[in-house]
Coordinates of C-alpha atoms and ligand atoms in Angstrom, one line a residue:
X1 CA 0.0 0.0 0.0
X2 CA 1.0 3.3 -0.8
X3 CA 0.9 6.5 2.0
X4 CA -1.8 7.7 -0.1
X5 CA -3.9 4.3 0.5
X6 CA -3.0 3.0 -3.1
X7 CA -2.5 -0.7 -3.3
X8 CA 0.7 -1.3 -5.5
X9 CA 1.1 -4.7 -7.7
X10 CA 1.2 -8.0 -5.4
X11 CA 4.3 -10.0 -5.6
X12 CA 2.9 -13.1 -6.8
X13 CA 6.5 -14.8 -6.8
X14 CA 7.9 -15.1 -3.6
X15 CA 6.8 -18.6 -2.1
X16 CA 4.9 -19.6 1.0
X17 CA 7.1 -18.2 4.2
X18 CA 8.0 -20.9 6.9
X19 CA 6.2 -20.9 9.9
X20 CA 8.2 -19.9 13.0
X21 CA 7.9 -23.3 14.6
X22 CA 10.6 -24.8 12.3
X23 CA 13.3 -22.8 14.0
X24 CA 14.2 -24.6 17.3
X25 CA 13.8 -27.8 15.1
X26 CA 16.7 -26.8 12.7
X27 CA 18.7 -25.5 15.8
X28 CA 18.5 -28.4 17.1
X29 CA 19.6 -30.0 14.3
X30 CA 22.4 -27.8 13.0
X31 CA 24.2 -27.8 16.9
X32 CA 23.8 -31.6 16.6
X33 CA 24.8 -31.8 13.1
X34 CA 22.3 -35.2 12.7
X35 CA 21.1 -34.2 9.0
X36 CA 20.7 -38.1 7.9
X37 CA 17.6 -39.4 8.1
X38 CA 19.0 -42.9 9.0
X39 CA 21.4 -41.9 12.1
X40 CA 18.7 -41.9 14.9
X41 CA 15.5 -43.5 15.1
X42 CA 12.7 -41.2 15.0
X43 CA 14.4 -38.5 12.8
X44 CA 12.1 -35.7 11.7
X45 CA 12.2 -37.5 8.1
X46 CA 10.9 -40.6 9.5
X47 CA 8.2 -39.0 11.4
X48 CA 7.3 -36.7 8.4
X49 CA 6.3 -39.5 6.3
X50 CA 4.4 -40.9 9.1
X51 CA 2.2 -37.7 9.8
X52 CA 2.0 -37.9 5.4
X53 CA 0.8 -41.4 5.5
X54 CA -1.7 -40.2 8.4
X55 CA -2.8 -36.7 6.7
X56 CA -3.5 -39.1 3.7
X57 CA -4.9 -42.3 4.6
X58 CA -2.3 -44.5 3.3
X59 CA -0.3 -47.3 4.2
X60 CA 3.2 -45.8 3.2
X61 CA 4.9 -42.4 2.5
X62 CA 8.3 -42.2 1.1
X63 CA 10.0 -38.6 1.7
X64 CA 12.5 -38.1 -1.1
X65 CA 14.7 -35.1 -3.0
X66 CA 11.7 -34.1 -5.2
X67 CA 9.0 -35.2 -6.7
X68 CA 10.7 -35.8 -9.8
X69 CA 12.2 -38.4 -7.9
X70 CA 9.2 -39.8 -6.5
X71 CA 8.0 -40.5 -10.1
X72 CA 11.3 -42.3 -11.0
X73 CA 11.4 -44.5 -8.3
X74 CA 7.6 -45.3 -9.0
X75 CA 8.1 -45.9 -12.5
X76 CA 11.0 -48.4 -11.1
X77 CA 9.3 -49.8 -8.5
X78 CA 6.7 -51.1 -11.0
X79 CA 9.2 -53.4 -12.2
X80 CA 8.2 -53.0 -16.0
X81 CA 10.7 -54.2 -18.9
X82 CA 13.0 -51.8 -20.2
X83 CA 11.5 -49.5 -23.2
X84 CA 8.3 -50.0 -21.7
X85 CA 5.4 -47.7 -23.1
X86 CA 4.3 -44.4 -20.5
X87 CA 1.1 -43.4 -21.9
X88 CA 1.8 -38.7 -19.8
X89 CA -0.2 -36.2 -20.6
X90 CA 1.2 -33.6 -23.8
X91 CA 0.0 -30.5 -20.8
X92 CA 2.7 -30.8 -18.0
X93 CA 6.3 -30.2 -16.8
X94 CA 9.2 -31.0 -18.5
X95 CA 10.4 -32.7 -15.4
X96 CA 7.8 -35.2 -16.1
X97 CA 8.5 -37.2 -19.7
X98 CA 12.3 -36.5 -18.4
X99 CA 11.5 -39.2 -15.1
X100 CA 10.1 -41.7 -18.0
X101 CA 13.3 -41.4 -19.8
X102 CA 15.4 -41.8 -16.7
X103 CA 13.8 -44.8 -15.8
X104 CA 14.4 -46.4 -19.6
X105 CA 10.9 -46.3 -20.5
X106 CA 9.3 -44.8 -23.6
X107 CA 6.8 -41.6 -22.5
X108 CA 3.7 -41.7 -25.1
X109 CA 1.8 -38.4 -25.0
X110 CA -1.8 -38.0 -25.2
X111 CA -3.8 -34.9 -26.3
X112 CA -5.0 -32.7 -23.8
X113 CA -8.5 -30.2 -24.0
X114 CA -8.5 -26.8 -23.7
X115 CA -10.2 -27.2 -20.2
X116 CA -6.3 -28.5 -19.7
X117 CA -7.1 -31.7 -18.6
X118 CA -6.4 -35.2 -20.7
X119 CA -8.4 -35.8 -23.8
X120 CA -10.3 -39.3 -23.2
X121 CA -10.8 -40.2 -27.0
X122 CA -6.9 -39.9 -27.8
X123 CA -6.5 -42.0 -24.3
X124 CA -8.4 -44.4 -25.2
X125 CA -6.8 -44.5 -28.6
X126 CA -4.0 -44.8 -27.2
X127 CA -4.0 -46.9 -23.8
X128 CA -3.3 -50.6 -25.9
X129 CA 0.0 -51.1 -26.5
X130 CA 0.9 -49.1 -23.1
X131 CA 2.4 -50.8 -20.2
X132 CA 1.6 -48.2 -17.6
X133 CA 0.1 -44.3 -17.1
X134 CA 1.8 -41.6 -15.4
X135 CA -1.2 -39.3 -15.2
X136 CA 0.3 -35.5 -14.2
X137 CA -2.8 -33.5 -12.9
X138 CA -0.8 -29.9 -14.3
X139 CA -1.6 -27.2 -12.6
X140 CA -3.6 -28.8 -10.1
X141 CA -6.1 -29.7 -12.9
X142 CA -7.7 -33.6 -12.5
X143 CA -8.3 -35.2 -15.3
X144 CA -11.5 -37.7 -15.8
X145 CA -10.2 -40.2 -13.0
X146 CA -13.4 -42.4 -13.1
X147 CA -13.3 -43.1 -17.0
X148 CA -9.1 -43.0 -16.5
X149 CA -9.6 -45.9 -13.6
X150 CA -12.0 -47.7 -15.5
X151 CA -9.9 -48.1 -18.8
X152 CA -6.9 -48.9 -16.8
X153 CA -8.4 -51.1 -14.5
X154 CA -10.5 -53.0 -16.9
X155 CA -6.9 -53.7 -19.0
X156 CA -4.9 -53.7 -15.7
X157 CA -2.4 -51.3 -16.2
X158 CA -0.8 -49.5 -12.9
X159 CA -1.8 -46.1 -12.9
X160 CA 0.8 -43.2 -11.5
X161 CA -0.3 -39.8 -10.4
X162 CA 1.9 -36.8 -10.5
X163 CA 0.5 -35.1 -7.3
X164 CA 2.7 -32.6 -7.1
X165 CA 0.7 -29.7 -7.7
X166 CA -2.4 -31.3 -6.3
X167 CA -2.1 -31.5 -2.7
X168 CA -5.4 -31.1 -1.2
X169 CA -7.7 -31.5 -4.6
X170 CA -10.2 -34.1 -4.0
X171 CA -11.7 -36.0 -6.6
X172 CA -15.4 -37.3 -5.3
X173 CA -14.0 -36.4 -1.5
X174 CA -11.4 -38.7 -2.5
X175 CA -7.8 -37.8 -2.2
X176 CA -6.2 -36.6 -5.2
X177 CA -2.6 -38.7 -5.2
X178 CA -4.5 -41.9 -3.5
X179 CA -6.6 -43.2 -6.3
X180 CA -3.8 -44.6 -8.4
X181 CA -1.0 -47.6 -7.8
X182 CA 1.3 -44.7 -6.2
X183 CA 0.9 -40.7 -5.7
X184 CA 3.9 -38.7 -5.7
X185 CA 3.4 -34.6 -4.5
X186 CA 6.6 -32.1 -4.5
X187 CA 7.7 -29.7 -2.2
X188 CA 9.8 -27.6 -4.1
X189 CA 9.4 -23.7 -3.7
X190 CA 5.9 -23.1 -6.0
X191 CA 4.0 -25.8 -4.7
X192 CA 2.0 -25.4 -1.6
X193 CA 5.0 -26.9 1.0
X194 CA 7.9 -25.4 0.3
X195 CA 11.1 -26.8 1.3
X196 CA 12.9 -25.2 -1.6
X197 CA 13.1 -29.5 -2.8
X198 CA 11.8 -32.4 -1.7
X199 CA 9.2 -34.5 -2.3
X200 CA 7.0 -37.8 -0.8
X201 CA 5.4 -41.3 -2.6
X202 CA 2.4 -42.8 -1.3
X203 CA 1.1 -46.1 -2.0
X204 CA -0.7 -48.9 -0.2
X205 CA 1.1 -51.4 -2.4
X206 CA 3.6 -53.4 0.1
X207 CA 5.8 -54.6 -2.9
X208 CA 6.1 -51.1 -4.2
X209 CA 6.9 -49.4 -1.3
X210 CA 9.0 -51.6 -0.5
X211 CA 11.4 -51.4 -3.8
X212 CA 10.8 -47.6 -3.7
X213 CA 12.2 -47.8 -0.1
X214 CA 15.4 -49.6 -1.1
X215 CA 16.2 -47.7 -4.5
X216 CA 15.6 -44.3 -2.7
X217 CA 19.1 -45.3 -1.2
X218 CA 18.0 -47.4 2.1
X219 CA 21.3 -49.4 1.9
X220 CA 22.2 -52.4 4.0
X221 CA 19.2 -52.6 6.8
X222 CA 17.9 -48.9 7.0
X223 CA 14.8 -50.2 5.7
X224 CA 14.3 -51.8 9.4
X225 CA 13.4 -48.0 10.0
X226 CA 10.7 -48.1 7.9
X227 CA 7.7 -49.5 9.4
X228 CA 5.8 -52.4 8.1
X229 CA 6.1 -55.2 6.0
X230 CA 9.8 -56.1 6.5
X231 CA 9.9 -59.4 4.7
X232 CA 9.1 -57.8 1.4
X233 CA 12.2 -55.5 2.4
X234 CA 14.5 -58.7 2.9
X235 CA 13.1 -60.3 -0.6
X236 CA 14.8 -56.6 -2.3
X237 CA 17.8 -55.8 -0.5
X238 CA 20.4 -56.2 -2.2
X239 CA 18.3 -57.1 -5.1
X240 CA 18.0 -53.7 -6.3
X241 CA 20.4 -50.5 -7.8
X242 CA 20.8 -47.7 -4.6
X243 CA 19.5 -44.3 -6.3
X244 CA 20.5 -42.5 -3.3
X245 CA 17.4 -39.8 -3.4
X246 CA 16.8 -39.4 0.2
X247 CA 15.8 -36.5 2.2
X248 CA 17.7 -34.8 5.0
X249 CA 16.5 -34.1 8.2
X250 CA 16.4 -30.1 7.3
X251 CA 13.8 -30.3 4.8
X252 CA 11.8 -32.2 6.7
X253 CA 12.1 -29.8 9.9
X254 CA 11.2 -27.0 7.1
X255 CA 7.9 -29.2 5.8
X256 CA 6.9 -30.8 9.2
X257 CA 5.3 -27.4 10.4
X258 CA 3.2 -26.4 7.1
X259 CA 1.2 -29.9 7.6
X260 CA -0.9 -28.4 9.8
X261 CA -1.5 -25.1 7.6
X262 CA -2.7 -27.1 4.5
X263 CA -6.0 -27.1 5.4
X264 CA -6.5 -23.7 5.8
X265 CA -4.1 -22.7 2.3
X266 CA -6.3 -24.9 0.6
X267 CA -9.3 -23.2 1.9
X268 CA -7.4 -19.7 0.8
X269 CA -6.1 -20.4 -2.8
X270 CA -9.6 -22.0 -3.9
X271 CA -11.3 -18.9 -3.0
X272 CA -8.8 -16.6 -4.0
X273 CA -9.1 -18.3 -7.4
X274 CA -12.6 -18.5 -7.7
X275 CA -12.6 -14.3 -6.9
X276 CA -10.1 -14.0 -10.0
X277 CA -12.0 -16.7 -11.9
X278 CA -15.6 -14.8 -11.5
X279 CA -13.3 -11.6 -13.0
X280 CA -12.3 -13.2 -15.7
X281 CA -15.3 -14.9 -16.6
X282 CA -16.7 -11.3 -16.7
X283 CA -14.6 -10.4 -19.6
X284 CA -15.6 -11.2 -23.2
X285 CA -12.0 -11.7 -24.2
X286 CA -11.1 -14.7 -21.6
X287 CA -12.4 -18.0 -20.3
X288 CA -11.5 -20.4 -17.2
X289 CA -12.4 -23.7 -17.8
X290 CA -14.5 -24.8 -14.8
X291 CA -13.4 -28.1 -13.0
X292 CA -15.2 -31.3 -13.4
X293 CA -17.8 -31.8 -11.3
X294 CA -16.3 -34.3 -8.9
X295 CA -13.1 -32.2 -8.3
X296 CA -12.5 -30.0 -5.1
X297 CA -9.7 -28.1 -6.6
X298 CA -6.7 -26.5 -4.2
X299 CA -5.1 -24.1 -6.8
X300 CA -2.4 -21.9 -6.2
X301 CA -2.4 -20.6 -9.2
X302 CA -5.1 -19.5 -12.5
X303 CA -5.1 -20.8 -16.0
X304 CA -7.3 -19.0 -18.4
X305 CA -7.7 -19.2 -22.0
X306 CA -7.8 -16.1 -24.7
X307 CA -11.1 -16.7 -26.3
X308 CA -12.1 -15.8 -29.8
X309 CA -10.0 -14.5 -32.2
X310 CA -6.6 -13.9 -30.8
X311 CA -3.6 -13.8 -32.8
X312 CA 0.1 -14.6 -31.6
X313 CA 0.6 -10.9 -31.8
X314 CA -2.3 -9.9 -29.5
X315 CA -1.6 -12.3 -27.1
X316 CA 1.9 -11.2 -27.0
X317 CA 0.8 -7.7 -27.0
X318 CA -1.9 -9.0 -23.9
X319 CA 1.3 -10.0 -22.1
X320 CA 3.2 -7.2 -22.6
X321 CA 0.3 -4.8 -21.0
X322 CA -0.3 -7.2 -17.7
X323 CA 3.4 -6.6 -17.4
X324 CA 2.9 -2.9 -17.5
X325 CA 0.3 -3.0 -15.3
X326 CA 2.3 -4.9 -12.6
X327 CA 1.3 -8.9 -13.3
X328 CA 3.4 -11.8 -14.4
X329 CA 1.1 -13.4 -17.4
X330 CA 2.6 -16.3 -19.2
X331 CA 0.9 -18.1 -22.6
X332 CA 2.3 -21.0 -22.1
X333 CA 3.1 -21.4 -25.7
X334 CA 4.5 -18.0 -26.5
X335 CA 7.2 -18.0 -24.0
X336 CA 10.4 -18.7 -25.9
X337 CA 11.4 -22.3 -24.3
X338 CA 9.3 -23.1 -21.8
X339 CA 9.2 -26.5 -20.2
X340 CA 5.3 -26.9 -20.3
X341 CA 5.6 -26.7 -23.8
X342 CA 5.8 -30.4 -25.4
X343 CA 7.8 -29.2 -28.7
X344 CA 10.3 -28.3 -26.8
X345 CA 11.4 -31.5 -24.7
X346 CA 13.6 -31.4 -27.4
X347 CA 15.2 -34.4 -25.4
X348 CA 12.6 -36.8 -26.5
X349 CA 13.3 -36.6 -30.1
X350 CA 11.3 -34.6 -32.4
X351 CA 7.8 -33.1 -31.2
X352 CA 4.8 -35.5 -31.8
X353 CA 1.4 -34.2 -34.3
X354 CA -0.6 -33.1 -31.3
X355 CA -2.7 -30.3 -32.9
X356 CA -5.6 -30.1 -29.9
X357 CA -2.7 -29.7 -27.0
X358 CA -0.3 -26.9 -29.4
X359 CA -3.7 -25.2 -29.8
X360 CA -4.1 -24.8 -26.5
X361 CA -0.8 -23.9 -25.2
X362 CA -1.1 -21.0 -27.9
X363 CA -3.9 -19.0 -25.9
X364 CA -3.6 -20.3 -22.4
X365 CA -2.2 -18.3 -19.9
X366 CA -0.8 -19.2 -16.1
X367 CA -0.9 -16.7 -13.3
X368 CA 0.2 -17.4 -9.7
X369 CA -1.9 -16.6 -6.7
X370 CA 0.1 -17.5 -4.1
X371 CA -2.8 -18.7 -1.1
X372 CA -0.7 -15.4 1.2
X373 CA -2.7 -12.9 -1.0
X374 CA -5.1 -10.4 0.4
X375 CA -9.0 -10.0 -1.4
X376 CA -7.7 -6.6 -2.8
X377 CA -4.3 -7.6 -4.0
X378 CA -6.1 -10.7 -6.3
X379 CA -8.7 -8.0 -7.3
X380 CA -5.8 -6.4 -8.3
X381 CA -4.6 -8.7 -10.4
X382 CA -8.0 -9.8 -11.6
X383 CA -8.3 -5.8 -12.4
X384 CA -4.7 -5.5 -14.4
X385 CA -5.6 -9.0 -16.5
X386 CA -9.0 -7.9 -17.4
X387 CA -8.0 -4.9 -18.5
X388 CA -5.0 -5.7 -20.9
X389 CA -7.2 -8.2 -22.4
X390 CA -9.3 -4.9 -22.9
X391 CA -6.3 -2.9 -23.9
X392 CA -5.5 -5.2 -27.3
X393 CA -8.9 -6.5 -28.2
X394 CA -11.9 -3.6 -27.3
Ligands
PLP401 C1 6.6 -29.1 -9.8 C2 6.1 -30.3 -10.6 C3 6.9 -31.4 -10.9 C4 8.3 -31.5 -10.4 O1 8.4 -31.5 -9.0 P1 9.9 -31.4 -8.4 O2 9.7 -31.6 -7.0 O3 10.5 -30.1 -8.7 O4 10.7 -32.5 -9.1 C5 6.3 -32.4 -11.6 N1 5.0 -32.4 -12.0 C6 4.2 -31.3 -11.8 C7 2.8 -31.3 -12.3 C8 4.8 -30.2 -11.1 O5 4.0 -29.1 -10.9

C-alpha cells in the first residue's frame, strides 16, 4: 500500500514463508549436526512420512529429494521391462516425460483439451500397447479419473499420479494422489510446501513401497526404520540398484510445520481463485475452464484461456500490458522455451502431431496466486488482467 492508500502490484512470486515453529527444530539440528535421516530413530524425516501417511490415509509415505524423484522410483518400483510404453499427458512439466526417460521407458503423450485436462478419445486411442500411465494432474487440474480408472483397471495397467501440484484437490471427496498404484506430491518452492526440494510417494502397495524404499538409497538394513512389511524388504535388498534420493533431516524440519497449515491454504487459494476466476469470466475476451464436477480443486495458481480471435501478436501484446500493469502473465506457448511446452522437450526426439494440446498452449495463460494474498491484491490482479485483455482487443 502506498501513504496515499494505493494498493501497489502483489508480488505473486515469492513462495509460502515458513512458519516460526521450524526454528528450534533446525537448531537443534544444525548444533547436533544429525542431518541423515537414518542416524537416529525417529528422525524428523521418519516421522514426516508418518504424519503424510496419516494426513492421507495411506499405508506408506516415502519422503525423497523431489517429486521428480518420486515419479522415477515409482516408475522403477513397477518393475516394468526396459522400453516400456508411459502413456503422460502432452500438458505438464518438463520434469515429467524426463523421469520416464530416466527410468528407460518410452513416455507416449496424449492430447490434452483446452479445459487442460487429458483428452479421453486420444486415451483411449492410445491406452493398448501401453504398459503403464503416469497421469500429471498440471496445474492442479484432474483429469477424468473415473473413465481413467475404468480403462486402466478393466486392461490392468498401474496407474501413477503426479500429485505434485495437487495436494489437497479431492476428486469425489477422494484424495487426489490416492486413487492410483502410487501418488507422488513435491515440495519444491511453487508448490504449496515449500522446502525449496523435496518431495514424498504414497502407496498402499507393500511390494512397491518396498522397492521404492530400497532404491531411494535405504542401503544395508535402514529399511528396518521403515515401518511395516519387512519381509518384502528382505526379498529386495540387495536385489536392487541404490539411487540415493533421500531427504535430510532439514527439509523435513522446514515441511513438518506447514502440515498443519494445508487445510487452511487450501481453503485460501480455492477462493482466492474462484474471486479471479468470477473476473475473468466477466470479460468477453477470456475464459477459465471450470473443474469437473467431482473435483474439489486447491489451486495456487489460474489458468485462463484467450477466447475468440486472438492472434500470436495480440496475445503477445496481452502479455506485454499485464506486465505494464504490474502482473506476471505467461501463454504457455508464446514464452520462448518453456518446459510446459511439449515441442520443446527437445530431449525426446522430435515433437509429436498433437494439434488439440499446441492449440491450446497458444492462448492459455498461467498466473500465480500464491494462497498469502489479500481479497484486494487478487482484485488487483484480476483488475490488471481484465484490462489488458481490454487494452488489445476492445
Ligand atoms: C513441480 C512439478 C513437478 C516436479 O516437481 P519437483 O519436486 O520439482 O521434481 C512435476 N510435475 C508437476 C505437475 C509439477 O507441478
Amino acid at each position: 500500500m502506498t501513504p496515499d492508500g494505493q494498493i501497489l502490484a502483489p508480488n505473486t512470486y515469492d513462495a509460502e514463508p515458513i512458519p516460526d515453529a521450524a526454528r528450534s527444530e533446525i537448531e537443534r539440528l544444525l548444533s547436533s549436526g544429525d542431518l541423515f535421516r537414518y542416524t537416529s530413530e525417529g528422525s524428523p524425516v521418519a516421522l514426516l512420512e508418518a504424519e503424510f501417511a496419516e494426513l492421507m490415509g495411506s499405508r506408506y509415505a516415502l519422503a525423497v529429494a523431489s517429486c521428480s524423484a518420486a515419479l522415477f522410483l515409482s516408475l522403477k518400483a513397477l518393475d516394468l521391462p526396459r522400453g516400456a510404453r508411459v502413456l503422460i499427458p502432452a500438458f505438464t512439466f518438463a520434469a515429467v516425460p524426463s523421469a520416464v526417460v530416466h527410468a528407460d521407458m518410452v513416455p507416449v503423450l496424449v492430447e490434452v483439451g483446452d479445459n487442460y485436462r487429458v483428452d479421453m478419445v486420444d486415451f483411449a486411442a492410445k491406452l493398448p500397447g501401453a504398459d503403464c500411465v503416469l497421469i500429471s494432474h498440471m496445474r492442479g487440474h484432474t483429469s477424468d479419473m473415473d473413465a481413467i480408472m475404468a480403462l486402466c483397471d478393466a486392461a490392468n495397467i498401474p496407474v501413477v499420479e503426479d500429485a505434485a501440484h495437487s495436494l489437497g484437490t479431492e476428486w469425489h471427496g477422494r484424495k487426489i494422489g490416492t486413487i492410483g498404484k502410487v501418488g507422488c506430491f513435491s515440495f519444491q518452492s511453487y508448490k504449496l510446501v515449500n522446502a525449496g526440494e523435496g518431495g514424498i510417494l504414497i502407496t498402499d502397495d507393500p511390494e512397491v513401497a518396498a522397492r521404492c524404499v530400497i532404491m531411494s538409497g535405504a542401503y544395508e538394513s535402514n529399511w528396518k526404520k521403515h515401518p511395516g512389511m519387512q519381509n518384502s524388504y528382505m526379498l529386495w535388498q540387495n536385489k536392487l540398484p541404490l539411487y540415493n534420493m533421500r531427504m535430510q533431516n532439514l527439509s523435513a524440519a522446514v515441511i513438518r510445520p506447514q502440515l498443519p497449515e494445508i487445510a487452511t491454504r487450501v481453503a485460501k487459494g480455492r477462493a482466492g481463485h474462484d474471486r479471479v476466476a468470477d473476473r475473468l469470466n466477466d470479460c468477453a475476451f477470456l475464459t477459465v475452464p471450470p473443474a469437473l464436477a467431482p473435483e474439489d480443486r486447491a489451486p495456487d495458481s489460474i489458468q485462463f484461456n484467450l477466447s475468440g480471435d486472438w492472434t500470436d501478436a495480440q496475445a503477445l501484446k496481452f502479455q506485454a500490458r499485464a506486465k505494464h500493469r504490474g502482473v506476471t502473465v505467461q501463454v504457455f506457448g508464446l514464452s520462448d522455451g518453456n518446459a510446459r511446452a511439449f515441442w520443446n522437450w527437445e530431449f525426446l526426439g522430435p515433437a509429436p502431431d498433437l494439434p488439440q494440446t499446441r492449440a491450446m498452449l497458444m492462448r492459455a495463460c498461467d498466473v500465480r496466486l500464491p494462497t498469502r494474498l489479500t481479497g484486494d491484491e487478487l482484485d488487483f490482479i484480476a483488475e490488471a488482467v481484465v484490462s489488458a485483455a481490454e487494452d488489445v482487443m476492445a
